[in-house]
Amino acid sequence: MSLKTIALSLTALALVSVASAVEINIAGTATGGFNAQSAANVNTLLGLTYNGSTFSQGTASGFAAFGGNPNPGANVDNFGSFTLTGAINTYAGNTFTLLLTITDPLGIVGGGATSFQAVVIGQVVSIAAGGVNVNFGANSTHTYTFANETTVGTFTLNLNNVALTPGQSASITGYVLASAESVPEPATLVGLGIACLALIRRRKSK
C-alpha cells in the first residue's frame, strides 16, 4: 500500500471519528385554510373549523413526535386541530391547505437564521353519519436538507390523516425523522492534514 493511500485512509478515518451526531429542535407555527382561503390561525368550511398551533420538540435518536391533544385556540405541539359541529354537511370536493413554518431549528446553527416551510394539501371527504376525513395522501411527507458552518443533515416531516365525527375535535399529528452531524472545524482539518504529512515524511526518512 502506498504512503499516499495510507495517508488518505487515515484522514478519512479521522474525519469519521471527528463527526458526531447532532440532535435538533423542530419549532414553529401551523396555520391553514380551506379551498381558496389564505392560511390563518382560524378558518372554517361549513361545520368544520381549523385552529392553528405552535410546536417545539427536540429529537431523541433522530425522532420527534407531535401528538399534542386538541385545544382549539391554544393548540401546542401538534399541527393544529379540527372541530366538527353536529350538523351534517357534504364536504366532498373541498381541500385543506396546511402551512407549517419551522424557524431556525436549534442544533442547525452557525449559518445565520434558517427557516423551512411545508405546504401540505389534503382532501376533505365526507364519511358516514356526518363525519369528515382530511386525507393528506402523497403530500404527507416532506424532506429538507441543511448545511452550514457547524451542521449538515436532513429531516423528514410526516403527517397523519385526520378523521372525526360530529361534535368532536381532533389534532393534526405527525413526526420528524432527522439525521444530522456536526462539521469538523477548519482548525481540526488543518491539524489532520499536518499529521498525515508528518507521517509520510517519517516513513520516507526510514
mmCIF file of C-alpha atoms in Angstrom:
data_model
loop_
_atom_site.group_PDB
_atom_site.id
_atom_site.type_symbol
_atom_site.label_atom_id
_atom_site.label_comp_id
_atom_site.label_asym_id
_atom_site.label_seq_id
_atom_site.Cartn_x
_atom_site.Cartn_y
_atom_site.Cartn_z
ATOM 1 C CA MET A 1 0.000 0.000 0.000
ATOM 2 C CA SER A 2 1.410 3.407 -0.985
ATOM 3 C CA LEU A 3 2.145 6.140 1.564
ATOM 4 C CA LYS A 4 -0.422 8.375 -0.172
ATOM 5 C CA THR A 5 -3.111 5.702 0.178
ATOM 6 C CA ILE A 6 -2.262 5.230 3.846
ATOM 7 C CA ALA A 7 -2.426 8.982 4.478
ATOM 8 C CA LEU A 8 -5.794 9.313 2.722
ATOM 9 C CA SER A 9 -7.179 6.344 4.648
ATOM 10 C CA LEU A 10 -6.034 7.800 7.963
ATOM 11 C CA THR A 11 -7.577 11.168 7.083
ATOM 12 C CA ALA A 12 -10.908 9.536 6.218
ATOM 13 C CA LEU A 13 -10.916 7.573 9.478
ATOM 14 C CA ALA A 14 -10.094 10.709 11.448
ATOM 15 C CA LEU A 15 -12.894 12.671 9.818
ATOM 16 C CA VAL A 16 -15.396 9.928 10.670
ATOM 17 C CA SER A 17 -14.255 9.996 14.286
ATOM 18 C CA VAL A 18 -14.496 13.810 14.441
ATOM 19 C CA ALA A 19 -18.048 13.929 13.017
ATOM 20 C CA SER A 20 -20.706 13.408 15.671
ATOM 21 C CA ALA A 21 -24.462 13.015 15.644
ATOM 22 C CA VAL A 22 -26.459 16.139 16.478
ATOM 23 C CA GLU A 23 -29.981 16.292 17.885
ATOM 24 C CA ILE A 24 -32.102 19.162 16.560
ATOM 25 C CA ASN A 25 -35.183 21.029 17.769
ATOM 26 C CA ILE A 26 -38.176 21.475 15.458
ATOM 27 C CA ALA A 27 -40.171 24.580 16.414
ATOM 28 C CA GLY A 28 -42.599 26.835 14.613
ATOM 29 C CA THR A 29 -46.223 27.574 13.789
ATOM 30 C CA ALA A 30 -49.062 25.870 11.928
ATOM 31 C CA THR A 31 -51.778 27.744 10.050
ATOM 32 C CA GLY A 32 -54.279 26.608 7.448
ATOM 33 C CA GLY A 33 -57.157 27.364 5.125
ATOM 34 C CA PHE A 34 -59.869 25.636 3.120
ATOM 35 C CA ASN A 35 -60.051 25.872 -0.679
ATOM 36 C CA ALA A 36 -59.050 29.445 -1.671
ATOM 37 C CA GLN A 37 -58.776 30.732 1.915
ATOM 38 C CA SER A 38 -55.415 32.171 2.950
ATOM 39 C CA ALA A 39 -53.607 30.252 5.664
ATOM 40 C CA ALA A 40 -54.579 31.692 9.050
ATOM 41 C CA ASN A 41 -54.875 30.687 12.692
ATOM 42 C CA VAL A 42 -58.633 30.088 12.270
ATOM 43 C CA ASN A 43 -60.589 29.142 9.148
ATOM 44 C CA THR A 44 -63.982 27.473 8.668
ATOM 45 C CA LEU A 45 -65.636 25.372 5.982
ATOM 46 C CA LEU A 46 -69.320 24.712 6.643
ATOM 47 C CA GLY A 47 -69.292 22.999 10.071
ATOM 48 C CA LEU A 48 -65.578 22.223 10.070
ATOM 49 C CA THR A 49 -63.209 24.686 11.779
ATOM 50 C CA TYR A 50 -59.417 24.623 11.791
ATOM 51 C CA ASN A 51 -57.398 26.194 14.628
ATOM 52 C CA GLY A 52 -53.633 26.711 14.279
ATOM 53 C CA SER A 53 -50.876 25.850 16.724
ATOM 54 C CA THR A 54 -47.353 26.403 17.940
ATOM 55 C CA PHE A 55 -44.953 23.489 18.325
ATOM 56 C CA SER A 56 -41.484 22.794 19.687
ATOM 57 C CA GLN A 57 -39.967 19.340 20.129
ATOM 58 C CA GLY A 58 -36.373 18.139 20.257
ATOM 59 C CA THR A 59 -35.293 14.930 18.596
ATOM 60 C CA ALA A 60 -34.128 11.903 20.557
ATOM 61 C CA SER A 61 -32.111 9.449 18.473
ATOM 62 C CA GLY A 62 -33.291 11.467 15.480
ATOM 63 C CA PHE A 63 -37.032 11.167 16.264
ATOM 64 C CA ALA A 64 -39.557 13.768 17.442
ATOM 65 C CA ALA A 65 -43.313 13.238 17.784
ATOM 66 C CA PHE A 66 -46.023 15.904 17.565
ATOM 67 C CA GLY A 67 -49.157 14.452 19.102
ATOM 68 C CA GLY A 68 -50.486 17.164 21.392
ATOM 69 C CA ASN A 69 -54.159 16.882 22.311
ATOM 70 C CA PRO A 70 -56.588 19.244 20.533
ATOM 71 C CA ASN A 71 -57.071 22.520 22.378
ATOM 72 C CA PRO A 72 -58.726 24.883 19.883
ATOM 73 C CA GLY A 73 -57.407 28.403 20.252
ATOM 74 C CA ALA A 74 -54.357 27.260 22.234
ATOM 75 C CA ASN A 75 -53.009 24.189 20.442
ATOM 76 C CA VAL A 76 -49.464 23.183 21.433
ATOM 77 C CA ASP A 77 -47.144 20.529 19.991
ATOM 78 C CA ASN A 78 -49.457 19.400 17.247
ATOM 79 C CA PHE A 79 -50.027 20.882 13.772
ATOM 80 C CA GLY A 80 -53.379 22.445 14.598
ATOM 81 C CA SER A 81 -56.771 20.861 15.182
ATOM 82 C CA PHE A 82 -60.178 20.463 13.547
ATOM 83 C CA THR A 83 -63.544 20.821 15.281
ATOM 84 C CA LEU A 84 -66.708 19.464 13.622
ATOM 85 C CA THR A 85 -70.190 20.634 14.567
ATOM 86 C CA GLY A 86 -73.147 18.279 14.882
ATOM 87 C CA ALA A 87 -74.764 19.475 11.631
ATOM 88 C CA ILE A 88 -74.444 17.071 8.691
ATOM 89 C CA ASN A 89 -72.828 18.649 5.626
ATOM 90 C CA THR A 90 -71.335 17.430 2.370
ATOM 91 C CA TYR A 91 -67.587 18.032 2.181
ATOM 92 C CA ALA A 92 -66.590 16.077 -0.924
ATOM 93 C CA GLY A 93 -64.645 18.161 -3.461
ATOM 94 C CA ASN A 94 -63.096 20.508 -0.895
ATOM 95 C CA THR A 95 -59.436 20.825 0.059
ATOM 96 C CA PHE A 96 -57.469 21.936 3.112
ATOM 97 C CA THR A 97 -54.029 23.537 2.898
ATOM 98 C CA LEU A 98 -51.737 23.298 5.918
ATOM 99 C CA LEU A 99 -48.825 25.750 6.149
ATOM 100 C CA LEU A 100 -46.020 24.805 8.553
ATOM 101 C CA THR A 101 -43.291 27.357 9.231
ATOM 102 C CA ILE A 102 -40.254 25.927 11.031
ATOM 103 C CA THR A 103 -37.980 28.714 12.257
ATOM 104 C CA ASP A 104 -34.261 28.463 12.972
ATOM 105 C CA PRO A 105 -34.152 24.906 14.373
ATOM 106 C CA LEU A 106 -31.878 24.630 17.401
ATOM 107 C CA GLY A 107 -28.940 22.452 16.506
ATOM 108 C CA ILE A 108 -28.812 23.905 12.992
ATOM 109 C CA VAL A 109 -26.672 26.913 13.849
ATOM 110 C CA GLY A 110 -23.717 28.860 12.528
ATOM 111 C CA GLY A 111 -25.153 29.902 9.191
ATOM 112 C CA GLY A 112 -27.489 32.646 10.321
ATOM 113 C CA ALA A 113 -31.256 32.289 10.618
ATOM 114 C CA THR A 114 -32.616 29.233 8.867
ATOM 115 C CA SER A 115 -36.290 28.566 8.203
ATOM 116 C CA PHE A 116 -38.241 25.917 6.343
ATOM 117 C CA GLN A 117 -41.820 25.833 5.090
ATOM 118 C CA ALA A 118 -44.108 22.951 4.236
ATOM 119 C CA VAL A 119 -47.307 23.454 2.241
ATOM 120 C CA VAL A 120 -49.380 20.290 2.567
ATOM 121 C CA ILE A 121 -52.686 19.879 0.734
ATOM 122 C CA GLY A 122 -55.291 17.428 1.979
ATOM 123 C CA GLN A 123 -58.603 16.265 0.538
ATOM 124 C CA VAL A 124 -61.673 16.859 2.728
ATOM 125 C CA VAL A 125 -64.026 13.886 2.409
ATOM 126 C CA SER A 126 -67.419 13.174 3.973
ATOM 127 C CA ILE A 127 -67.739 9.859 5.770
ATOM 128 C CA ALA A 128 -70.655 8.046 7.401
ATOM 129 C CA ALA A 129 -73.002 9.705 9.916
ATOM 130 C CA GLY A 130 -71.796 13.256 9.194
ATOM 131 C CA GLY A 131 -68.127 12.543 9.855
ATOM 132 C CA VAL A 132 -65.166 14.041 7.982
ATOM 133 C CA ASN A 133 -61.792 12.707 6.898
ATOM 134 C CA VAL A 134 -58.892 15.006 5.945
ATOM 135 C CA ASN A 135 -56.561 12.905 3.818
ATOM 136 C CA PHE A 136 -53.062 14.250 3.088
ATOM 137 C CA GLY A 137 -52.140 11.242 0.959
ATOM 138 C CA ALA A 138 -48.908 11.520 -1.036
ATOM 139 C CA ASN A 139 -48.420 15.090 0.279
ATOM 140 C CA SER A 140 -47.906 13.855 3.840
ATOM 141 C CA THR A 141 -44.089 13.511 3.643
ATOM 142 C CA HIS A 142 -41.601 16.360 3.137
ATOM 143 C CA THR A 143 -37.801 16.102 3.342
ATOM 144 C CA TYR A 144 -35.422 19.024 3.922
ATOM 145 C CA THR A 145 -31.640 19.271 3.783
ATOM 146 C CA PHE A 146 -29.442 21.797 5.530
ATOM 147 C CA ALA A 147 -25.743 22.662 5.659
ATOM 148 C CA ASN A 148 -23.804 25.467 7.294
ATOM 149 C CA GLU A 149 -20.576 26.034 9.179
ATOM 150 C CA THR A 150 -21.372 23.637 12.005
ATOM 151 C CA THR A 151 -24.051 21.140 10.974
ATOM 152 C CA VAL A 152 -25.163 19.123 7.955
ATOM 153 C CA GLY A 153 -28.074 16.736 7.620
ATOM 154 C CA THR A 154 -31.686 16.123 6.693
ATOM 155 C CA PHE A 155 -35.036 15.918 8.423
ATOM 156 C CA THR A 156 -38.250 14.394 7.109
ATOM 157 C CA LEU A 157 -41.679 15.594 8.208
ATOM 158 C CA ASN A 158 -44.505 13.021 8.185
ATOM 159 C CA LEU A 159 -48.186 13.889 8.731
ATOM 160 C CA ASN A 160 -51.082 11.627 9.696
ATOM 161 C CA ASN A 161 -54.575 11.800 8.226
ATOM 162 C CA VAL A 162 -57.367 13.091 10.469
ATOM 163 C CA ALA A 163 -60.846 11.603 10.924
ATOM 164 C CA LEU A 164 -63.514 12.990 13.248
ATOM 165 C CA THR A 165 -67.206 12.630 13.999
ATOM 166 C CA PRO A 166 -69.722 15.446 14.648
ATOM 167 C CA GLY A 167 -69.114 17.227 17.947
ATOM 168 C CA GLN A 168 -65.504 16.087 18.094
ATOM 169 C CA SER A 169 -62.140 17.881 17.947
ATOM 170 C CA ALA A 170 -59.031 16.127 16.615
ATOM 171 C CA SER A 171 -55.387 17.145 16.210
ATOM 172 C CA ILE A 172 -53.246 17.004 13.110
ATOM 173 C CA THR A 173 -50.400 14.816 14.327
ATOM 174 C CA GLY A 174 -47.108 13.691 12.856
ATOM 175 C CA TYR A 175 -43.447 13.073 13.460
ATOM 176 C CA VAL A 176 -39.967 14.067 12.301
ATOM 177 C CA LEU A 177 -37.047 11.790 11.452
ATOM 178 C CA ALA A 178 -33.718 13.630 11.449
ATOM 179 C CA SER A 179 -30.134 12.776 10.634
ATOM 180 C CA ALA A 180 -27.584 15.479 11.446
ATOM 181 C CA GLU A 181 -23.854 15.610 12.086
ATOM 182 C CA SER A 182 -21.511 18.301 13.296
ATOM 183 C CA VAL A 183 -18.948 19.539 10.783
ATOM 184 C CA PRO A 184 -15.273 19.403 11.866
ATOM 185 C CA GLU A 185 -13.857 22.874 12.453
ATOM 186 C CA PRO A 186 -11.279 24.113 9.911
ATOM 187 C CA ALA A 187 -8.566 24.011 12.583
ATOM 188 C CA THR A 188 -9.269 20.318 13.089
ATOM 189 C CA LEU A 189 -8.977 19.612 9.371
ATOM 190 C CA VAL A 190 -5.687 21.522 9.165
ATOM 191 C CA GLY A 191 -4.356 19.531 12.106
ATOM 192 C CA LEU A 192 -5.323 16.267 10.402
ATOM 193 C CA GLY A 193 -3.551 17.334 7.231
ATOM 194 C CA ILE A 194 -0.369 18.233 9.117
ATOM 195 C CA ALA A 195 -0.425 14.926 10.969
ATOM 196 C CA CYS A 196 -0.717 12.987 7.713
ATOM 197 C CA LEU A 197 2.141 14.937 6.105
ATOM 198 C CA ALA A 198 4.312 14.257 9.137
ATOM 199 C CA LEU A 199 3.527 10.555 8.864
ATOM 200 C CA ILE A 200 4.526 10.495 5.180
ATOM 201 C CA ARG A 201 7.818 12.303 5.867
ATOM 202 C CA ARG A 202 8.618 9.976 8.755
ATOM 203 C CA ARG A 203 8.025 6.893 6.611
ATOM 204 C CA LYS A 204 10.188 8.320 3.819
ATOM 205 C CA SER A 205 13.065 9.089 6.231
ATOM 206 C CA LYS A 206 13.072 5.458 7.330
#
